[in-house]
Amino acid sequence: LFDKVQIEPSDQSFKEAIEFSRGTNFDALVAVGGGSVMDTAKVANLYSVHRNNDFLDFVNAPIGKGLPVTKSVSPLICVPTTAGTGSETTGTAIFDYKSMKIKTGIASRALRPTLGLIDP
């Protein structure tokens, strides 16, 4: 259970989630919460299978390298508890890159959740 998601994810909070995911073996991920929770789960999932990549490898260019995702990620089930971001349907994960004082992200169809469960 990773419970250190920030309300507005930053590069540092994503790196904490990545470190957690790289030290854990799992068959699937479940993200319950708002867009920040779901985006953090997407990134943790990505780097759990791309264990040797640096953080900026998949971050959108020109901030990062914008490398393509070349490995399949684990299934991700998103259960949004808020309305608005639509993160349960997208292949993007947005964060604040604190050292540059900008908002950027990682985008790939591979990051799209496998399933979104919405309780109206």
XYZ file of N, CA and C in Angstrom:
360
model
N 0.847 -1.174 0.000
C 0.000 0.000 0.000
C 0.891 1.236 0.000
N 0.764 2.050 -1.041
C 1.497 3.313 -1.100
C 0.519 4.422 -0.744
N 0.807 5.152 0.326
C -0.129 6.171 0.809
C 0.514 7.551 0.952
N 1.515 7.831 0.130
C 2.222 9.107 0.225
C 1.968 10.014 -0.985
N 0.800 9.863 -1.611
C 0.465 10.676 -2.773
C 0.197 12.108 -2.327
N 0.749 13.062 -3.079
C 0.501 14.474 -2.794
C -0.709 14.955 -3.578
N -1.380 15.988 -3.063
C -2.545 16.546 -3.747
C -2.157 17.047 -5.126
N -1.057 17.724 -5.245
C -0.503 18.124 -6.541
C 0.825 17.389 -6.683
N 0.862 16.276 -7.427
C 2.105 15.503 -7.500
C 3.271 16.340 -8.024
N 4.439 16.041 -7.516
C 5.671 16.690 -7.958
C 6.642 15.616 -8.430
N 7.731 16.057 -9.009
C 8.743 15.090 -9.416
C 9.203 14.276 -8.208
N 9.315 14.922 -7.053
C 9.773 14.210 -5.861
C 8.755 13.165 -5.404
N 7.465 13.513 -5.408
C 6.468 12.529 -4.956
C 6.350 11.377 -5.953
N 6.497 11.675 -7.256
C 6.513 10.594 -8.246
C 7.719 9.684 -8.006
N 8.867 10.268 -7.708
C 10.074 9.461 -7.478
C 9.909 8.560 -6.258
N 9.214 9.044 -5.226
C 8.948 8.203 -4.056
C 8.071 7.002 -4.441
N 7.069 7.256 -5.256
C 6.190 6.164 -5.706
C 6.949 5.189 -6.591
N 7.836 5.712 -7.435
C 8.648 4.852 -8.307
C 9.551 3.959 -7.469
N 10.190 4.537 -6.470
C 11.071 3.760 -5.596
C 10.279 2.645 -4.897
N 9.099 2.979 -4.430
C 8.240 1.979 -3.792
C 7.898 0.861 -4.772
N 7.496 1.234 -5.982
C 7.054 0.224 -6.956
C 8.194 -0.664 -7.426
N 9.371 -0.110 -7.497
C 10.525 -0.911 -7.932
C 10.944 -1.919 -6.876
N 10.553 -1.684 -5.648
C 10.896 -2.605 -4.567
C 9.783 -3.570 -4.234
N 8.744 -3.586 -5.066
C 7.557 -4.393 -4.795
C 7.198 -5.207 -6.027
N 6.815 -6.452 -5.827
C 6.308 -7.266 -6.930
C 4.792 -7.313 -6.818
N 4.105 -6.972 -7.902
C 2.652 -7.009 -7.897
C 2.155 -7.450 -9.265
N 0.953 -7.988 -9.278
C 0.327 -8.440 -10.523
C -0.518 -7.351 -11.162
N -1.019 -6.428 -10.345
C -1.876 -5.349 -10.821
C -1.849 -4.227 -9.794
N -2.316 -3.055 -10.221
C -2.413 -1.906 -9.323
C -3.860 -1.448 -9.277
N -4.262 -0.932 -8.111
C -5.576 -0.332 -7.944
C -5.353 1.058 -7.361
N -5.896 2.068 -8.042
C -5.785 3.447 -7.578
C -7.172 3.942 -7.203
N -7.347 4.296 -5.939
C -8.624 4.802 -5.449
C -8.395 6.223 -4.973
N -9.005 7.185 -5.668
C -8.825 8.587 -5.282
C -9.050 9.496 -6.466
N -8.491 10.686 -6.388
C -8.615 11.674 -7.450
C -7.521 11.539 -8.485
N -7.411 12.542 -9.326
C -6.442 12.527 -10.415
C -5.016 12.352 -9.947
N -4.668 12.940 -8.819
C -3.300 12.817 -8.310
C -2.953 11.373 -7.972
N -3.900 10.676 -7.366
C -3.698 9.261 -7.009
C -3.536 8.420 -8.270
N -4.418 8.651 -9.241
C -4.387 7.845 -10.459
C -3.130 8.136 -11.279
N -2.724 9.409 -11.373
C -1.504 9.752 -12.108
C -0.269 9.157 -11.439
N -0.243 9.177 -10.119
C 0.884 8.587 -9.388
C 0.954 7.085 -9.638
N -0.185 6.426 -9.659
C -0.215 4.976 -9.932
C 0.268 4.670 -11.341
N -0.105 5.504 -12.314
C 0.354 5.307 -13.695
C 1.875 5.350 -13.773
N 2.461 6.322 -13.102
C 3.918 6.491 -13.148
C 4.613 5.348 -12.405
N 4.087 4.979 -11.254
C 4.666 3.854 -10.508
C 4.613 2.589 -11.357
N 3.524 2.389 -12.047
C 3.357 1.224 -12.913
C 4.394 1.241 -14.037
N 4.531 2.386 -14.690
C 5.483 2.514 -15.802
C 6.903 2.169 -15.378
N 7.368 2.785 -14.311
C 8.761 2.592 -13.900
C 8.989 1.271 -13.174
N 7.914 0.588 -12.782
C 8.103 -0.731 -12.178
C 8.542 -1.753 -13.223
N 8.171 -1.530 -14.484
C 8.602 -2.436 -15.553
C 9.811 -1.884 -16.318
N 10.024 -0.599 -16.244
C 11.206 0.039 -16.840
C 12.162 0.395 -15.698
N 12.647 -0.625 -15.037
C 13.429 -0.448 -13.808
C 14.766 0.258 -14.009
N 15.319 0.207 -15.189
C 16.638 0.805 -15.413
C 16.580 2.205 -16.017
N 15.384 2.709 -16.249
C 15.266 4.037 -16.836
C 15.333 5.125 -15.773
N 15.899 6.259 -16.164
C 15.923 7.435 -15.301
C 14.569 8.122 -15.341
N 14.287 8.920 -14.341
C 12.994 9.584 -14.243
C 12.668 10.409 -15.486
N 13.609 11.179 -15.983
C 13.332 12.072 -17.110
C 13.253 11.359 -18.463
N 13.544 10.082 -18.514
C 13.503 9.366 -19.790
C 12.135 9.433 -20.464
N 11.050 9.333 -19.698
C 9.710 9.309 -20.281
C 8.972 10.635 -20.161
N 9.546 11.581 -19.437
C 8.914 12.901 -19.292
C 8.916 13.592 -20.650
N 7.803 14.271 -20.938
C 7.637 14.948 -22.225
C 8.811 15.865 -22.547
N 9.259 15.807 -23.804
C 10.288 16.728 -24.292
C 9.659 18.121 -24.401
N 10.395 19.185 -24.223
C 11.841 19.274 -24.103
C 12.353 19.186 -22.668
N 11.458 18.998 -21.687
C 11.899 18.887 -20.296
C 12.636 17.567 -20.095
N 12.040 16.487 -20.575
C 12.657 15.170 -20.505
C 12.978 14.667 -21.897
N 13.292 13.396 -21.982
C 13.651 12.802 -23.279
C 12.432 12.382 -24.098
N 11.302 12.177 -23.451
C 10.100 11.769 -24.168
C 10.228 10.439 -24.875
N 10.962 9.493 -24.259
C 11.156 8.186 -24.882
C 9.839 7.424 -24.981
N 9.687 6.598 -25.995
C 8.479 5.769 -26.090
C 8.507 4.647 -25.048
N 7.339 4.240 -24.620
C 7.213 3.116 -23.699
C 7.335 1.846 -24.527
N 8.293 0.982 -24.176
C 8.587 -0.196 -24.984
C 8.196 -1.514 -24.325
N 7.743 -1.472 -23.084
C 7.339 -2.694 -22.384
C 5.898 -2.560 -21.917
N 5.209 -3.671 -21.835
C 3.841 -3.667 -21.317
C 3.851 -3.424 -19.818
N 2.931 -2.582 -19.373
C 2.799 -2.322 -17.944
C 1.781 -3.286 -17.353
N 1.717 -3.325 -16.049
C 0.751 -4.188 -15.361
C -0.653 -3.602 -15.471
N -1.674 -4.433 -15.285
C -3.034 -3.901 -15.278
C -3.205 -2.851 -14.176
N -3.914 -1.778 -14.512
C -4.202 -0.708 -13.560
C -5.704 -0.473 -13.536
N -6.297 -0.611 -12.351
C -7.720 -0.344 -12.159
C -7.842 0.974 -11.407
N -8.557 1.920 -11.985
C -8.734 3.225 -11.352
C -10.172 3.377 -10.871
N -10.308 3.835 -9.632
C -11.608 4.072 -9.025
C -11.630 5.532 -8.573
N -12.127 6.426 -9.434
C -12.122 7.839 -9.063
C -13.122 8.135 -7.945
N -12.692 8.968 -7.002
C -13.568 9.394 -5.907
C -13.934 10.862 -6.055
N -13.458 11.484 -7.118
C -13.783 12.870 -7.424
C -14.187 12.936 -8.897
N -14.750 14.041 -9.293
C -15.100 14.240 -10.693
C -14.281 15.407 -11.242
N -13.828 15.269 -12.484
C -13.165 16.415 -13.080
C -11.935 16.129 -13.886
N -11.013 15.322 -13.402
C -9.751 15.142 -14.133
C -9.891 14.173 -15.296
N -10.724 13.168 -15.141
C -10.840 12.146 -16.174
C -9.619 11.257 -16.269
N -8.781 11.275 -15.262
C -7.531 10.519 -15.290
C -7.745 9.020 -15.445
N -8.932 8.542 -15.088
C -9.213 7.111 -15.233
C -9.349 6.703 -16.693
N -9.331 7.675 -17.609
C -9.489 7.374 -19.036
C -8.300 7.795 -19.894
N -7.290 8.404 -19.311
C -6.211 8.976 -20.115
C -4.879 8.263 -19.914
N -3.991 8.489 -20.855
C -2.632 7.958 -20.784
C -1.630 9.026 -20.395
N -2.061 9.971 -19.585
C -1.150 11.032 -19.138
C -1.048 11.051 -17.627
N 0.090 11.523 -17.150
C 0.331 11.713 -15.722
C 1.032 13.061 -15.567
N 0.396 13.990 -14.875
C 0.868 15.368 -14.771
C 1.501 15.606 -13.405
N 2.584 16.397 -13.396
C 3.256 16.713 -12.131
C 3.930 18.076 -12.202
N 4.232 18.616 -11.024
C 5.003 19.852 -10.911
C 6.481 19.490 -10.880
N 7.227 20.062 -11.805
C 8.678 19.869 -11.816
C 9.256 21.060 -11.069
N 9.506 20.844 -9.781
C 9.800 21.928 -8.843
C 11.035 22.748 -9.201
N 12.102 22.116 -9.648
C 13.337 22.870 -9.908
C 13.172 23.873 -11.042
N 12.255 23.596 -11.977
C 12.017 24.504 -13.101
C 10.751 25.341 -12.912
N 10.005 25.044 -11.831
C 8.756 25.751 -11.530
C 7.768 25.678 -12.694
N 7.594 24.462 -13.209
C 6.661 24.235 -14.313
C 5.834 22.981 -14.050
N 4.763 22.851 -14.798
C 3.943 21.640 -14.769
C 4.173 20.928 -16.095
N 4.473 19.657 -16.040
C 4.706 18.850 -17.234
C 4.159 17.456 -16.973
N 4.543 16.494 -17.788
C 4.009 15.166 -17.557
C 4.630 14.095 -18.416
N 4.029 12.943 -18.331
C 4.396 11.776 -19.119
C 3.132 11.366 -19.861
N 3.262 11.132 -21.152
C 2.095 10.763 -21.950
C 2.410 9.556 -22.823
N 1.567 8.548 -22.740
C 1.700 7.359 -23.565
C 0.397 6.577 -23.479
N -0.012 6.003 -24.588
C -1.202 5.143 -24.554
C -1.006 3.978 -23.600
N 0.234 3.585 -23.388
C 0.528 2.465 -22.489
C 0.127 2.769 -21.049
N 0.015 4.048 -20.697
C -0.343 4.424 -19.326
C -1.840 4.389 -19.054
N -2.631 4.290 -20.108
C -4.091 4.279 -19.903
C -4.489 3.138 -18.989
N -5.319 3.422 -17.995
C -5.773 2.359 -17.101
C -6.501 1.254 -17.868
N -6.386 0.065 -17.353
C -7.063 -1.090 -17.930
C -8.569 -1.002 -17.726
N -8.951 -0.471 -16.562
C -10.352 -0.412 -16.192
C -10.591 0.786 -15.290
N -11.692 1.476 -15.513
C -12.130 2.540 -14.626
C -13.475 2.152 -14.027
N -13.573 2.170 -12.722
C -14.828 1.832 -12.032
C -15.417 3.102 -11.439
N -16.597 3.456 -11.919
C -17.234 4.691 -11.475
C -18.571 4.353 -10.850
N -18.791 4.837 -9.646
C -20.054 4.623 -8.942
C -20.811 5.941 -8.933
N -21.824 6.044 -9.781
C -22.557 7.314 -9.855
C -23.354 7.511 -8.597
